């Protein structure tokens, strides 16, 4: 087989893949070739444009290290991360909706006690977060592990300024109590631009897009027998809710961060300045294997 042209090359490549021993690899490879060839046929790139595309992907790879994952940012900003999330996380009645993990999760976040203030040395408007974790039928998930992380009031995460602040802050791992409740203090997060000093930032600019995410608090919640929940709660009224650069906003994840006057807070603590109060009740799905066994 030789002398391929624009009309015969796609089938030639598909024929070559036809004997792939793993059926899933065969399926994925065939779909990749069909869609990639269709894309090239549609846009009919010049040789120079094709070279630019290869260089863009090369620079995206070179930007990646243990702190920066430019390919995930590319997936996020092209809506692919949220598409994969939507395919894998149907939401039954009572379950909290999911959204992107993002690059600022830290596996070994400090373990803290309910009621602790996790703001470290950061300054900002105090924020009380109270919440519950339960099954989709409302049974409390006692001892659920609740990881939280969020930006400061300038829109930066601790890991982006570790040299200046010296320690992790605005992130922690809590355990829900016997009634599935947890609470902590921190500072209210602000909206922020995703890292845009690399190829993804260049792409956003060329597409006439801004790099901003609306203010939010991240949650990752696990409990035995439940599917791990990865989500955020967004600040109602944020100007970027309808143009989140990574398409992660869902109505059910938006809450008023209620401004409260100084005084006794709902957790009994006396506060001498105004503070914000976020409360959210999370519903976790049963893991698929325990649904079948039930
Ligand atoms: C974040 O919310 O932390 C995030 C998500 C996707 C891309 C960049 C940041
Ligand atoms: Fe974030």
Short mmCIF file of C-alpha atoms and ligand atoms in Angstrom, two decimals:
data_model
loop_
_atom_site.label_atom_id
_atom_site.label_comp_id
_atom_site.label_asym_id
_atom_site.label_seq_id
_atom_site.Cartn_x
_atom_site.Cartn_y
_atom_site.Cartn_z
CA UNK A 1 0.00 0.00 0.00
CA UNK A 2 1.48 3.31 -1.08
CA UNK A 3 0.73 6.51 -3.04
CA UNK A 4 -1.78 7.80 -0.50
CA UNK A 5 -3.60 11.04 -1.16
CA UNK A 6 -6.03 13.27 0.70
CA UNK A 7 -8.88 10.87 0.01
CA UNK A 8 -7.16 7.57 0.82
CA UNK A 9 -4.81 8.33 3.72
CA UNK A 10 -7.42 8.04 6.51
CA UNK A 11 -8.53 4.53 5.55
CA UNK A 12 -4.90 3.48 5.14
CA UNK A 13 -4.10 4.49 8.72
CA UNK A 14 -7.30 2.86 10.02
CA UNK A 15 -6.38 -0.39 8.21
CA UNK A 16 -2.95 -0.32 9.82
CA UNK A 17 -4.54 -0.05 13.31
CA UNK A 18 -7.18 -2.73 12.68
CA UNK A 19 -5.09 -5.50 14.25
CA UNK A 20 -4.48 -3.76 17.61
CA UNK A 21 -4.71 -6.56 20.21
CA UNK A 22 -6.41 -4.46 22.91
CA UNK A 23 -10.00 -3.58 21.82
CA UNK A 24 -10.08 -0.34 23.85
CA UNK A 25 -6.78 0.83 22.36
CA UNK A 26 -8.11 -0.04 18.90
CA UNK A 27 -11.32 1.93 19.55
CA UNK A 28 -9.47 4.98 20.94
CA UNK A 29 -6.83 4.92 18.18
CA UNK A 30 -9.42 4.65 15.41
CA UNK A 31 -11.51 7.49 16.82
CA UNK A 32 -8.40 9.63 17.24
CA UNK A 33 -7.36 9.11 13.62
CA UNK A 34 -10.88 9.72 12.26
CA UNK A 35 -11.39 12.93 14.25
CA UNK A 36 -7.86 14.25 13.77
CA UNK A 37 -8.02 13.73 10.02
CA UNK A 38 -11.48 15.32 9.87
CA UNK A 39 -10.14 18.31 11.82
CA UNK A 40 -7.22 18.72 9.41
CA UNK A 41 -9.53 18.37 6.39
CA UNK A 42 -11.82 21.03 7.86
CA UNK A 43 -9.17 23.63 8.62
CA UNK A 44 -6.76 22.80 5.75
CA UNK A 45 -3.68 24.16 7.59
CA UNK A 46 -0.78 25.69 5.72
CA UNK A 47 2.57 24.02 6.39
CA UNK A 48 3.47 27.01 8.59
CA UNK A 49 0.27 26.67 10.63
CA UNK A 50 0.92 22.96 11.18
CA UNK A 51 4.44 23.79 12.38
CA UNK A 52 2.98 26.40 14.74
CA UNK A 53 0.62 23.75 16.15
CA UNK A 54 3.51 21.33 16.75
CA UNK A 55 5.53 24.12 18.39
CA UNK A 56 2.54 25.10 20.58
CA UNK A 57 2.22 21.52 21.88
CA UNK A 58 5.99 21.25 22.34
CA UNK A 59 6.05 24.44 24.42
CA UNK A 60 3.05 23.20 26.40
CA UNK A 61 5.04 20.07 27.29
CA UNK A 62 8.16 22.04 28.17
CA UNK A 63 6.11 24.21 30.55
CA UNK A 64 5.19 21.14 32.64
CA UNK A 65 7.06 20.16 35.79
CA UNK A 66 6.09 18.97 39.26
CA UNK A 67 4.50 22.37 40.01
CA UNK A 68 2.95 23.30 36.66
CA UNK A 69 0.77 21.09 34.45
CA UNK A 70 0.14 23.09 31.31
CA UNK A 71 -1.60 20.18 29.53
CA UNK A 72 -4.24 20.02 32.27
CA UNK A 73 -4.72 23.78 31.95
CA UNK A 74 -5.15 23.27 28.20
CA UNK A 75 -7.75 20.56 28.83
CA UNK A 76 -9.49 22.79 31.41
CA UNK A 77 -9.65 25.88 29.20
CA UNK A 78 -10.90 23.91 26.18
CA UNK A 79 -13.75 22.50 28.30
CA UNK A 80 -12.40 18.95 28.04
CA UNK A 81 -11.88 18.49 31.80
CA UNK A 82 -15.51 19.42 32.49
CA UNK A 83 -16.70 17.16 29.65
CA UNK A 84 -14.80 14.19 31.14
CA UNK A 85 -16.21 15.15 34.55
CA UNK A 86 -19.78 15.27 33.18
CA UNK A 87 -19.39 11.85 31.51
CA UNK A 88 -18.06 10.24 34.69
CA UNK A 89 -20.20 11.92 37.33
CA UNK A 90 -23.93 11.67 36.70
CA UNK A 91 -25.66 13.23 39.69
CA UNK A 92 -28.53 11.36 41.31
CA UNK A 93 -31.08 13.24 43.44
CA UNK A 94 -29.45 14.37 46.69
CA UNK A 95 -25.86 14.17 45.41
CA UNK A 96 -23.67 17.28 45.22
CA UNK A 97 -22.52 18.21 41.72
CA UNK A 98 -18.85 17.87 40.84
CA UNK A 99 -16.39 20.23 39.17
CA UNK A 100 -12.70 20.40 38.21
CA UNK A 101 -9.94 19.49 40.68
CA UNK A 102 -7.56 22.21 39.49
CA UNK A 103 -3.78 22.31 39.97
CA UNK A 104 -3.62 23.61 43.56
CA UNK A 105 -4.66 20.49 45.49
CA UNK A 106 -1.95 19.23 47.87
CA UNK A 107 -2.05 15.56 48.85
CA UNK A 108 -0.60 16.01 52.33
CA UNK A 109 -2.59 18.97 53.62
CA UNK A 110 -2.24 19.64 57.36
CA UNK A 111 -4.82 17.84 59.51
CA UNK A 112 -6.81 20.31 61.58
CA UNK A 113 -9.58 20.14 64.19
CA UNK A 114 -13.12 21.37 63.64
CA UNK A 115 -13.28 25.04 64.62
CA UNK A 116 -9.60 25.75 63.77
CA UNK A 117 -8.59 28.87 61.87
CA UNK A 118 -6.62 27.78 58.80
CA UNK A 119 -5.74 31.25 57.46
CA UNK A 120 -2.19 31.09 58.88
CA UNK A 121 -0.44 34.42 58.39
CA UNK A 122 -2.80 35.57 55.63
CA UNK A 123 -4.86 38.71 56.05
CA UNK A 124 -8.40 39.17 54.80
CA UNK A 125 -12.06 39.16 55.75
CA UNK A 126 -12.71 36.37 58.26
CA UNK A 127 -14.84 33.54 56.90
CA UNK A 128 -16.64 30.82 58.83
CA UNK A 129 -17.43 27.65 56.86
CA UNK A 130 -19.95 25.21 58.30
CA UNK A 131 -21.14 22.10 56.55
CA UNK A 132 -22.49 18.60 56.71
CA UNK A 133 -21.63 15.43 54.81
CA UNK A 134 -24.30 12.81 54.23
CA UNK A 135 -25.43 10.10 51.83
CA UNK A 136 -27.90 10.94 49.08
CA UNK A 137 -30.67 9.74 51.45
CA UNK A 138 -29.54 12.17 54.15
CA UNK A 139 -27.73 9.69 56.42
CA UNK A 140 -24.81 11.54 58.10
CA UNK A 141 -21.38 10.29 57.08
CA UNK A 142 -19.61 10.39 60.44
CA UNK A 143 -15.82 10.69 60.15
CA UNK A 144 -15.88 11.78 56.48
CA UNK A 145 -12.53 13.25 55.44
CA UNK A 146 -12.98 16.82 54.19
CA UNK A 147 -10.07 18.45 52.33
CA UNK A 148 -10.48 22.18 51.71
CA UNK A 149 -8.33 24.72 49.87
CA UNK A 150 -8.87 28.22 48.54
CA UNK A 151 -7.14 31.40 47.40
CA UNK A 152 -6.36 34.48 49.50
CA UNK A 153 -8.05 37.85 49.11
CA UNK A 154 -5.70 38.71 46.24
CA UNK A 155 -6.54 35.49 44.41
CA UNK A 156 -3.33 33.54 45.15
CA UNK A 157 -3.02 30.06 46.64
CA UNK A 158 -0.44 29.32 49.35
CA UNK A 159 1.58 27.13 46.96
CA UNK A 160 2.00 30.10 44.61
CA UNK A 161 3.63 32.20 47.35
CA UNK A 162 5.34 29.63 49.57
CA UNK A 163 8.67 31.50 49.36
CA UNK A 164 7.05 34.58 50.93
CA UNK A 165 4.64 32.98 53.43
CA UNK A 166 6.81 29.99 54.37
CA UNK A 167 4.01 27.54 55.16
CA UNK A 168 0.83 26.05 53.74
CA UNK A 169 -2.27 28.13 54.58
CA UNK A 170 -5.94 28.29 53.60
CA UNK A 171 -5.93 24.52 53.19
CA UNK A 172 -6.49 21.66 55.62
CA UNK A 173 -7.96 18.23 56.13
CA UNK A 174 -10.86 17.91 58.59
CA UNK A 175 -12.87 14.98 59.86
CA UNK A 176 -16.64 15.32 60.09
CA UNK A 177 -17.99 14.60 63.58
CA UNK A 178 -20.47 11.87 64.55
CA UNK A 179 -23.31 13.84 62.89
CA UNK A 180 -21.34 14.39 59.68
CA UNK A 181 -20.68 18.04 60.61
CA UNK A 182 -17.51 20.08 60.13
CA UNK A 183 -16.59 23.74 60.51
CA UNK A 184 -13.55 25.97 60.27
CA UNK A 185 -12.43 29.59 60.02
CA UNK A 186 -10.36 31.13 57.24
CA UNK A 187 -10.42 34.26 55.07
CA UNK A 188 -12.81 34.94 52.20
CA UNK A 189 -11.24 33.97 48.84
CA UNK A 190 -11.13 36.24 45.79
CA UNK A 191 -11.52 35.60 42.06
CA UNK A 192 -8.23 34.89 40.29
CA UNK A 193 -6.70 34.38 36.86
CA UNK A 194 -5.39 30.87 36.16
CA UNK A 195 -1.65 30.78 35.40
CA UNK A 196 -1.53 32.51 32.01
CA UNK A 197 2.16 33.20 31.44
CA UNK A 198 2.54 30.17 29.15
CA UNK A 199 1.11 28.72 25.92
CA UNK A 200 -2.40 28.45 27.43
CA UNK A 201 -2.36 32.17 28.30
CA UNK A 202 -1.24 32.89 24.73
CA UNK A 203 -4.12 30.79 23.42
CA UNK A 204 -6.67 32.58 25.62
CA UNK A 205 -5.47 35.95 24.41
CA UNK A 206 -5.57 34.85 20.77
CA UNK A 207 -9.13 33.58 21.34
CA UNK A 208 -10.18 36.92 22.89
CA UNK A 209 -10.80 35.32 26.32
CA UNK A 210 -9.96 36.38 29.87
CA UNK A 211 -8.16 33.96 32.24
CA UNK A 212 -10.36 34.47 35.34
CA UNK A 213 -12.15 32.05 37.66
CA UNK A 214 -14.89 33.26 40.02
CA UNK A 215 -14.04 33.14 43.76
CA UNK A 216 -14.58 29.70 45.29
CA UNK A 217 -13.63 27.25 48.03
CA UNK A 218 -12.50 23.77 46.94
CA UNK A 219 -13.73 20.61 48.67
CA UNK A 220 -12.62 17.00 48.27
CA UNK A 221 -14.68 14.70 50.48
CA UNK A 222 -14.23 10.96 51.08
CA UNK A 223 -16.04 8.46 53.27
CA UNK A 224 -16.10 4.65 53.32
CA UNK A 225 -18.68 3.26 50.88
CA UNK A 226 -19.09 6.65 49.19
CA UNK A 227 -17.72 7.98 45.90
CA UNK A 228 -15.11 10.65 46.49
CA UNK A 229 -16.58 14.10 45.80
CA UNK A 230 -14.43 16.76 44.12
CA UNK A 231 -16.17 20.12 43.93
CA UNK A 232 -16.11 23.83 44.81
CA UNK A 233 -18.59 26.26 46.31
CA UNK A 234 -18.66 29.58 44.44
CA UNK A 235 -19.32 33.03 45.89
CA UNK A 236 -22.74 34.33 44.75
CA UNK A 237 -22.55 37.62 42.88
CA UNK A 238 -19.01 37.10 41.54
CA UNK A 239 -18.64 38.83 38.18
CA UNK A 240 -17.00 35.77 36.55
CA UNK A 241 -19.71 33.20 37.36
CA UNK A 242 -20.93 33.23 33.74
CA UNK A 243 -17.52 33.29 32.10
CA UNK A 244 -15.37 30.96 34.24
CA UNK A 245 -12.32 30.25 32.07
CA UNK A 246 -12.56 26.50 32.84
CA UNK A 247 -16.38 26.19 32.52
CA UNK A 248 -16.66 24.82 36.08
CA UNK A 249 -19.65 26.74 37.48
CA UNK A 250 -22.98 25.03 38.26
CA UNK A 251 -25.95 26.81 39.84
CA UNK A 252 -26.19 24.24 42.65
CA UNK A 253 -22.63 25.11 43.72
CA UNK A 254 -23.23 28.86 44.19
CA UNK A 255 -23.92 30.15 47.70
CA UNK A 256 -24.23 33.48 49.45
CA UNK A 257 -21.23 34.04 51.65
CA UNK A 258 -23.38 35.93 54.14
CA UNK A 259 -21.84 39.03 55.69
CA UNK A 260 -22.45 38.92 59.45
CA UNK A 261 -21.91 41.68 62.03
CA UNK A 262 -19.35 41.32 64.84
CA UNK A 263 -20.61 39.28 67.78
CA UNK A 264 -21.15 35.65 68.69
CA UNK A 265 -20.76 33.44 65.59
CA UNK A 266 -22.87 30.27 65.06
CA UNK A 267 -20.00 28.13 66.42
CA UNK A 268 -20.03 30.11 69.68
CA UNK A 269 -16.87 32.09 68.95
CA UNK A 270 -16.86 35.84 69.74
CA UNK A 271 -15.73 37.83 66.70
CA UNK A 272 -14.86 41.52 66.94
CA UNK A 273 -15.09 42.29 63.21
CA UNK A 274 -17.66 41.58 60.53
CA UNK A 275 -17.18 38.14 58.97
CA UNK A 276 -18.60 36.02 56.14
CA UNK A 277 -20.47 32.78 56.71
CA UNK A 278 -20.68 30.00 54.12
CA UNK A 279 -22.73 26.94 54.86
CA UNK A 280 -23.17 23.94 52.54
CA UNK A 281 -24.63 20.45 52.94
CA UNK A 282 -22.79 17.89 50.78
CA UNK A 283 -24.40 14.68 49.49
CA UNK A 284 -22.14 11.78 48.48
CA UNK A 285 -23.13 8.95 46.15
CA UNK A 286 -22.69 5.33 47.19
CA UNK A 287 -19.80 3.62 45.38
CA UNK A 288 -21.07 1.64 42.39
CA UNK A 289 -20.02 -1.74 43.87
CA UNK A 290 -21.97 -1.15 47.08
CA UNK A 291 -25.04 -0.04 45.05
CA UNK A 292 -24.96 -3.41 43.23
CA UNK A 293 -24.43 -5.33 46.47
CA UNK A 294 -27.34 -3.55 48.21
C1 LIG B 1 -8.61 26.02 40.44
O1 LIG B 1 -9.76 26.27 40.72
O2 LIG B 1 -7.82 25.97 41.37
C2 LIG B 1 -8.21 25.84 39.00
C3 LIG B 1 -8.95 24.99 38.20
C4 LIG B 1 -8.56 24.81 36.88
C5 LIG B 1 -7.47 25.49 36.37
C6 LIG B 1 -6.75 26.36 37.18
C7 LIG B 1 -7.14 26.55 38.51
FE1 LIG B 2 -9.37 27.22 42.64
#
